[in-house]
Coordinates of C-alpha atoms and ligand atoms in Angstrom, one line a residue:
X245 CA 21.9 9.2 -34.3
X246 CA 17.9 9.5 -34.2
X247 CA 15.6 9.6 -31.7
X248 CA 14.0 6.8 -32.7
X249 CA 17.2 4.5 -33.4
X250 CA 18.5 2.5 -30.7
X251 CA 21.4 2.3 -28.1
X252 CA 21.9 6.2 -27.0
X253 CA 24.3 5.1 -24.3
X254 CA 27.0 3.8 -26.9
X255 CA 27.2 0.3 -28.4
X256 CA 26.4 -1.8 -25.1
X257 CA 22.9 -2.1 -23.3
X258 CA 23.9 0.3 -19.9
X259 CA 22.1 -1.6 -17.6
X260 CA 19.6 -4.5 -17.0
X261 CA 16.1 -2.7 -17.2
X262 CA 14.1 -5.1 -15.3
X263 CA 13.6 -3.2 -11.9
X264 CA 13.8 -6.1 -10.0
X265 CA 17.1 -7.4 -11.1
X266 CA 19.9 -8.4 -8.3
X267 CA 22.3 -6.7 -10.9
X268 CA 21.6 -2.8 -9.5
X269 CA 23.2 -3.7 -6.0
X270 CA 26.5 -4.3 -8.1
X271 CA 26.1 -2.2 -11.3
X272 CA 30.1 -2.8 -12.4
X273 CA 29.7 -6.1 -12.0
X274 CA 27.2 -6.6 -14.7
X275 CA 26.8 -9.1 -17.5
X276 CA 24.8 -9.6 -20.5
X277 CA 24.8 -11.8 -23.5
X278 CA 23.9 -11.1 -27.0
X279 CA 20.7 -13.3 -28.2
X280 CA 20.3 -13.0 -31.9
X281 CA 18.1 -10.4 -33.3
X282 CA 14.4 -9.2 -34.4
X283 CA 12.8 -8.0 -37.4
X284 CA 10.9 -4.8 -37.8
X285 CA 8.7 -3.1 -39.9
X286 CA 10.3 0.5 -38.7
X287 CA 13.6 1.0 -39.5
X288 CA 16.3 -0.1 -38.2
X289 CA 15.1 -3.0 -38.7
X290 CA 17.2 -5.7 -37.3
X291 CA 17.3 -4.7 -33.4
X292 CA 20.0 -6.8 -31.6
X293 CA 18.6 -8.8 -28.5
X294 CA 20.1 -9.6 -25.3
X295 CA 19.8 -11.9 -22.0
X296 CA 20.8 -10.6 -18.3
X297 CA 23.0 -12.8 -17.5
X298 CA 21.6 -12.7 -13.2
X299 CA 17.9 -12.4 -13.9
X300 CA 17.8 -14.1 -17.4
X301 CA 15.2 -11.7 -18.7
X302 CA 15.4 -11.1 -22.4
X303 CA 15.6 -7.2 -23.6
X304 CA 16.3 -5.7 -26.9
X305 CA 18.7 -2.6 -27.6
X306 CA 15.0 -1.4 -28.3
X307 CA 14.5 -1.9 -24.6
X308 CA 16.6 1.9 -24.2
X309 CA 14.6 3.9 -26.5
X310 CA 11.6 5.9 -25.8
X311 CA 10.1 4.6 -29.0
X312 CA 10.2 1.0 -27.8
X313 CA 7.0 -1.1 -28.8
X314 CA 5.5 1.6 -30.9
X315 CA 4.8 0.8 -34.7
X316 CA 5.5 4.2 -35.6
X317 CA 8.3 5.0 -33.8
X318 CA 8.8 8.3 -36.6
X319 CA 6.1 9.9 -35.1
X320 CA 7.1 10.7 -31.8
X321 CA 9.2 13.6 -32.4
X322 CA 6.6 15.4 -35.1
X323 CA 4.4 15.0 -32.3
X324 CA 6.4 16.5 -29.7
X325 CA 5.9 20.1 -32.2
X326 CA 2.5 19.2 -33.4
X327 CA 1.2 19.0 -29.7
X328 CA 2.7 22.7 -29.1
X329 CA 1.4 24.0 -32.3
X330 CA -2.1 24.2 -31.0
X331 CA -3.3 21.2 -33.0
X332 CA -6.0 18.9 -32.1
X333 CA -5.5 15.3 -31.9
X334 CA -7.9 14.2 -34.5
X335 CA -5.9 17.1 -36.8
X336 CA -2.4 15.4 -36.4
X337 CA -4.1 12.1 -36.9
X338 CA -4.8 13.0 -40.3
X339 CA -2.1 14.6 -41.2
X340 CA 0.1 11.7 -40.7
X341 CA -2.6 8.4 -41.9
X342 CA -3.0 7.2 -38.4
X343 CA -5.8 6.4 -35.9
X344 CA -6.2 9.1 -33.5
X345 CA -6.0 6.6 -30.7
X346 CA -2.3 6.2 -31.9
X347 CA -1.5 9.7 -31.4
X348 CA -3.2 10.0 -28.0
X349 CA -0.8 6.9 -27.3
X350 CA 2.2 8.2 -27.8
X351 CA 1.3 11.8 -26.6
X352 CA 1.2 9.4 -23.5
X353 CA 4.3 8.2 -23.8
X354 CA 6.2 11.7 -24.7
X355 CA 3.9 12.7 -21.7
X356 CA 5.3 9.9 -18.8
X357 CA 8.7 10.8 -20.5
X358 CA 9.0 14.5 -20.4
X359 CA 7.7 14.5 -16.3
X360 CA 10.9 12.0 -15.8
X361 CA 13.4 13.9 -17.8
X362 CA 12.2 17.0 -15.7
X363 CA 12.8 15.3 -12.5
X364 CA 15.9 14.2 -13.6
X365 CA 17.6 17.6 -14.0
X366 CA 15.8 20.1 -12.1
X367 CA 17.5 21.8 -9.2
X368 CA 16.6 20.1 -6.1
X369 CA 16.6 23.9 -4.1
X370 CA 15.0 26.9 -6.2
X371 CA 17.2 29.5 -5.1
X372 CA 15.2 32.6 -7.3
X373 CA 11.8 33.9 -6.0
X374 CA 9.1 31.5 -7.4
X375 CA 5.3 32.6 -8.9
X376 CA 2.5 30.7 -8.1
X377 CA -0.7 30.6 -10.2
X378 CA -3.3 28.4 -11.4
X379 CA -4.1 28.1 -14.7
X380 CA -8.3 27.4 -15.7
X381 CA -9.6 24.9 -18.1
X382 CA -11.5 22.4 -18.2
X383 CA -11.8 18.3 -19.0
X384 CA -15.0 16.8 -20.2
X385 CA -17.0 19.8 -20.9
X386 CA -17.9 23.4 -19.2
X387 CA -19.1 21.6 -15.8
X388 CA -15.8 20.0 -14.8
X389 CA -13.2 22.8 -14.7
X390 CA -10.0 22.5 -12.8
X391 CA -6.6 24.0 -12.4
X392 CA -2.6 23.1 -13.6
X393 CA -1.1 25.0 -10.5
X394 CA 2.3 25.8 -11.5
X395 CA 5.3 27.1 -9.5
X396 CA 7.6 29.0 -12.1
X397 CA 11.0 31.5 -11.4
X398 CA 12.0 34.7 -11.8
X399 CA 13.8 33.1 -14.7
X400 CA 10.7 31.3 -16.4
X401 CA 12.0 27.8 -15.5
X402 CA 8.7 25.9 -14.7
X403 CA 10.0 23.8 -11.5
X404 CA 6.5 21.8 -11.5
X405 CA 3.0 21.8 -11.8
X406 CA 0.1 19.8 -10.9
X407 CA -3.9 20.0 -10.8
X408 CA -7.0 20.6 -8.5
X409 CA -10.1 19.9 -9.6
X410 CA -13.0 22.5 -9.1
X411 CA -16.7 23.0 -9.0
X412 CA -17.9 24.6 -11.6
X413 CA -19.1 28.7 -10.4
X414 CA -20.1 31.9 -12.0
X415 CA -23.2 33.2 -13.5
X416 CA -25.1 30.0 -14.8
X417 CA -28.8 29.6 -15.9
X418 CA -31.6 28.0 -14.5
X419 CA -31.0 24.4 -16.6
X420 CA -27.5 25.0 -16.0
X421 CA -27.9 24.9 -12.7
X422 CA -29.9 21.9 -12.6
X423 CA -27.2 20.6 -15.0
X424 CA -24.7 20.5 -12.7
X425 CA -27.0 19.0 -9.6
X426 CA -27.9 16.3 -12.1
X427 CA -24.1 15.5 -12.5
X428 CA -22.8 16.3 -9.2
X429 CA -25.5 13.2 -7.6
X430 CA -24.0 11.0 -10.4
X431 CA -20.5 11.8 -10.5
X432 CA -19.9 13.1 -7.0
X433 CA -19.1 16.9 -6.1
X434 CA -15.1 17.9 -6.1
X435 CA -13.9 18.6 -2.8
X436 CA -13.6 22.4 -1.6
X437 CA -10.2 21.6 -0.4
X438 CA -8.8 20.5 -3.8
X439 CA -7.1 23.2 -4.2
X440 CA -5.5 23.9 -0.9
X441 CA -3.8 20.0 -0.6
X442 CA -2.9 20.4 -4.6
X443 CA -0.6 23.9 -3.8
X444 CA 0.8 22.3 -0.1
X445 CA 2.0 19.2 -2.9
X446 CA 3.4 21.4 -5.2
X447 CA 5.3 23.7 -2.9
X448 CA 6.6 20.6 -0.6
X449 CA 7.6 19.3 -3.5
X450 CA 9.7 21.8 -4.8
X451 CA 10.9 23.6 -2.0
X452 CA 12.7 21.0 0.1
X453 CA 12.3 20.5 3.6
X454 CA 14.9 23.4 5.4
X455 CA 15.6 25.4 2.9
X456 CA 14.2 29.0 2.6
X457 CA 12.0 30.0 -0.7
X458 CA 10.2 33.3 -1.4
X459 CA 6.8 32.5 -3.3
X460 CA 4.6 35.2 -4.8
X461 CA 1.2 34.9 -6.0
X462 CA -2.2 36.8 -6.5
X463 CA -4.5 37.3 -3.5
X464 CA -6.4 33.3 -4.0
X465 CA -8.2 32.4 -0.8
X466 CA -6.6 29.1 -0.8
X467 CA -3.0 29.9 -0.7
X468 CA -1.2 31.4 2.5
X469 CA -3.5 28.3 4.1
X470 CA -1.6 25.5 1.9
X471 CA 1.8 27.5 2.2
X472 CA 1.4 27.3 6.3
X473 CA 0.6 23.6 5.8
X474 CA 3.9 23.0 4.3
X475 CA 5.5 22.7 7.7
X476 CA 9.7 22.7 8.1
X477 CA 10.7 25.4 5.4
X478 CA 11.0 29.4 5.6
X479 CA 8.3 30.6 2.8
X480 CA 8.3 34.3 2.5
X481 CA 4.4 34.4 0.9
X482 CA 3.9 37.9 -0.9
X483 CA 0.5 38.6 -2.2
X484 CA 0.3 40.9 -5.4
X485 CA -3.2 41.4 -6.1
X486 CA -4.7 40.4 -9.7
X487 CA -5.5 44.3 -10.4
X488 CA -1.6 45.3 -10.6
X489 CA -0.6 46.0 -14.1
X490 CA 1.0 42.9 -15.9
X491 CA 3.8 44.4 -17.2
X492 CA 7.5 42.4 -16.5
X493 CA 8.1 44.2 -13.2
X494 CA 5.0 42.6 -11.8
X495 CA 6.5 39.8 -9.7
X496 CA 3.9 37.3 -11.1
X497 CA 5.2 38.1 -14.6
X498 CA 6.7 34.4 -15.0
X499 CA 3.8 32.5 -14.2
X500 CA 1.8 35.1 -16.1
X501 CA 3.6 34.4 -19.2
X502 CA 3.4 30.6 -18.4
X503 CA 0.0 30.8 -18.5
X504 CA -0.5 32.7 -21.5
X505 CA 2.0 30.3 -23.4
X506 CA 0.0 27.6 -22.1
X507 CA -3.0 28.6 -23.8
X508 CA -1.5 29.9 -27.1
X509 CA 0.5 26.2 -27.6
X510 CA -2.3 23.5 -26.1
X511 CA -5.3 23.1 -28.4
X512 CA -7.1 21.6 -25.6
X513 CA -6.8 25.0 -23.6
X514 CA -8.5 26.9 -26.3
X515 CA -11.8 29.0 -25.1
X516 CA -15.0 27.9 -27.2
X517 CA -12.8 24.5 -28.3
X518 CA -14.1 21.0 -29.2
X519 CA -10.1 20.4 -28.6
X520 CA -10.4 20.4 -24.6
X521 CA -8.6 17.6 -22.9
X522 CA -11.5 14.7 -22.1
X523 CA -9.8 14.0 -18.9
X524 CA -7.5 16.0 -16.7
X525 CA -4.6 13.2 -16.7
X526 CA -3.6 13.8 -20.4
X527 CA -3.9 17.4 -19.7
X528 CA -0.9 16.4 -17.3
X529 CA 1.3 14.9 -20.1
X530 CA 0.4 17.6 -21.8
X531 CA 1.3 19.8 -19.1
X532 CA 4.7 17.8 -18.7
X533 CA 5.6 18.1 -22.3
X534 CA 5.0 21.8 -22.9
X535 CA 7.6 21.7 -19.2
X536 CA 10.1 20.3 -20.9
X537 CA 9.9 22.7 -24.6
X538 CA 9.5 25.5 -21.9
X539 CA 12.4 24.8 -19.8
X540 CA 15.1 23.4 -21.8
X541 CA 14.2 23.8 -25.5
X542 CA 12.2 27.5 -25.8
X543 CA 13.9 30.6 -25.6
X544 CA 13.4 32.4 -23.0
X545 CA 12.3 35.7 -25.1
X546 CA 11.1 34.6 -28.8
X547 CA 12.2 38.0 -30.4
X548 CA 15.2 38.4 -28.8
X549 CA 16.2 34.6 -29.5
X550 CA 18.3 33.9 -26.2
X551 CA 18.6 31.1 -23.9
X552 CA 15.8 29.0 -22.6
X553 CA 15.4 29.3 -18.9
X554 CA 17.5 26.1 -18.1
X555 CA 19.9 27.6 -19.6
X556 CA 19.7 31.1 -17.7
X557 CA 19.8 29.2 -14.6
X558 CA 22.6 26.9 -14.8
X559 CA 20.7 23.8 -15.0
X560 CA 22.2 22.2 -18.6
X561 CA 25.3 24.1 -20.8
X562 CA 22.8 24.6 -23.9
X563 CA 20.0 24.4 -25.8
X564 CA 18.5 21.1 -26.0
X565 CA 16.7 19.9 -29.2
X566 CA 13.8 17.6 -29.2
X567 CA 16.3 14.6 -30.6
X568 CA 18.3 15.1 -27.5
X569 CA 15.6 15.8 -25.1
X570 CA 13.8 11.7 -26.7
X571 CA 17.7 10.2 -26.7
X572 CA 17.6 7.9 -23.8
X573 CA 14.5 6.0 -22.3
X574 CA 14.3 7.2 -19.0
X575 CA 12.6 4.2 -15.8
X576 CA 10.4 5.2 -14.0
X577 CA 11.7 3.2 -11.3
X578 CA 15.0 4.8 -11.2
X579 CA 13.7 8.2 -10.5
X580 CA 12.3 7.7 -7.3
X581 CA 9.0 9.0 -8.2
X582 CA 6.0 9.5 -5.5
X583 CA 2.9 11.0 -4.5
X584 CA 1.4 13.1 -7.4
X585 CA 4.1 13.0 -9.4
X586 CA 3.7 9.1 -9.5
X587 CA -0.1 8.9 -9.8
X588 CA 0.4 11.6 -12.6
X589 CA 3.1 9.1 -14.6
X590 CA 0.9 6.1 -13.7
X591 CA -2.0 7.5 -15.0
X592 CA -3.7 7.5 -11.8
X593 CA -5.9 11.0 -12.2
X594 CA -8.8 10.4 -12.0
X595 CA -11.8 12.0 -13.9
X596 CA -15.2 12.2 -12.1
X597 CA -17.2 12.5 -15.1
X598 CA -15.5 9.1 -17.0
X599 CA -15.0 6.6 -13.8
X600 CA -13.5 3.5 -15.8
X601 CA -10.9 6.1 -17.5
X602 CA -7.6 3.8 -18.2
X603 CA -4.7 3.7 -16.5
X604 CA -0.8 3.2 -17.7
X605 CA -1.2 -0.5 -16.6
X606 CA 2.2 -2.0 -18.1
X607 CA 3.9 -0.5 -15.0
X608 CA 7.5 -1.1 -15.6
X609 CA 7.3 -2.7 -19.5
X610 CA 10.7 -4.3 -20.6
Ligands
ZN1626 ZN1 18.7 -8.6 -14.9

């Protein structure tokens, strides 16, 4: 069966997907009723249609897959390598005769997909010595950098990331300078404490309240002040400083290679690129795709061809390959999302520099 064709839960729609249904209270108790078909220009063509029989709202075996509404529902997997082959969108575009408006689309949609398949199977207690680090670049141009903070094991599973935005610093020059005053009156300044309420998000997020969690990371001002703020766990915070040799027995190894692989995959992370992410949010899908390839589909070492790190850790039996990682359309509203993690799905971060930026607004399309 392919990603893109329908049903991956068997022959029968699993459940009624509108949220609101009284059906979920009672899932055994369930009924549907077939109503006729649709035509296509993908193939298949003919996709079966259905009625819940307690809500009466229409849905399509369509209704399960991740490709549902898009014209070009081929594309999505080609994309899902494309994006982590360092190409820019306007570069894909080309390659495959669409606008590159449709690719940004449905880098959107592998984006809100791969951040719910995450959720859905990682381990809800890290119980391996996590690396913290945030990783620099930039949306909109050289004055509007910000950070994908990411929490990764000893094992290189990513367990999550998220981002702060930050003022630009360093050496600039005079006009630069004035640059940046002229941008800051217009678009507002990012806050200084961006950084600190980003890491206590990501580290209450991850480590659950009550358990115990060792977390290393370089010597950043912000840190042991974020860690103390996540109140109700044990974190044992160890500081290596960013001098110490990076070699694999530095303890910040894992989040060292994450970052590294970020940059060598994402086009948009390139230095001196025309490729960088025009606003922070699809640097986030982006972010939550090259998660998923990380976790569950990359080996862990490319020369040595093992296990990727979901697999080290006990988290799925084997590899997973993109077709299997796009089988099932996952809701967001049966993944109990929240805070960041739903403003990130949503579409909800911001960027300063491009106010009227647009939102996922179909929030729970059937
Ligand atoms: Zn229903």
């Amino acid at each position: 069966m392919s990603a893109t064709s329908s049903f991956p839960f068997g022959r029968r729609p699993p459940f009624c997907p509108a949220p609101d249904c009284d059906s979920h209270a009672d899932p055994g108790a369930w009924r549907f009723k077939k109503k006729g078909f649709f035509f296509r220009k993908a193939t298949p063509q003919r996709i079966q249609r259905y009625i819940c029989r307690c809500c009466g709202r229409n849905f399509s075996s369509q209704t399960f897959s991740v490709s549902y509404w898009l014209r070009r529902p081929e594309l999505l997997r080609p994309l899902f390598f494309r994006i982590l082959g360092c190409s820019a969108l306007r570069q894909i575009a080309a390659e495959f005769g669409v606008s590159h408006a449709t690719v940004q689309h449905q880098v959107e949609r592998l984006g809100r997909h791969c951040l719910l398949y995450h959720e859905a199977l990682r381990p809800r207690t890290p119980t391996e010595p996590l690396a913290l680090d945030g990783f620099r670049t930039l949306e909109s141009g050289h004055y509007w950098p910000f950070d994908l903070n990411l929490l990764v094991g000893r094992s290189h599973y990513v367990y999550g990331f998220n981002e702060a935005e930050l003022r630009r610093s360093g050496t600039m020059r005079p006009g630069q300078r004035r640059k940046r005053e002229r941008l800051e009156a217009r678009f507002g300044r990012p806050p200084p404490q961006a950084t600190r309420a980003a890491i206590a998000e990501l580290v209450g997020r991850i480590v659950p309240e009550g358990a115990d969690a060792e977390i290393d990371s370089d010597a950043h001002r912000a840190y042991p002040v974020a860690i103390r703020a996540v109140r109700n766990r044990r974190i044992h915070h160890v500081t290596t400083p960013s001098t110490a040799a990076r070699t694999a027995s530095n303890p910040l190894f894992a989040v060292n290679l994450a970052d590294l692989l970020l940059r060598h995959t994402g086009a948009n992370h390139k230095r001196e690129t025309i490729a960088f992410s025009k606003r922070r949010q699809n640097a986030c899908y982006r972010g939550a795709i090259w998660g998923v390839w990380r976790n569950y589909i990359k080996s862990v070492s490319e020369r040595r061809r093992d296990a990727p790190p979901a697999v080290k850790l006990g988290v799925i039996a084997r590899r997973q390959g993109v077709e299997e990682v796009l089988r099932e359309r996952l809701f967001p509203w049966r993944a109990e999302l929240g805070g960041w993690l739903e403003r990130c799905y949503f579409g909800r971060i911001p960027t300063r520099s491009i106010p009227n930026g647009r939102g996922h607004t179909r929030r729970y399309a059937i």
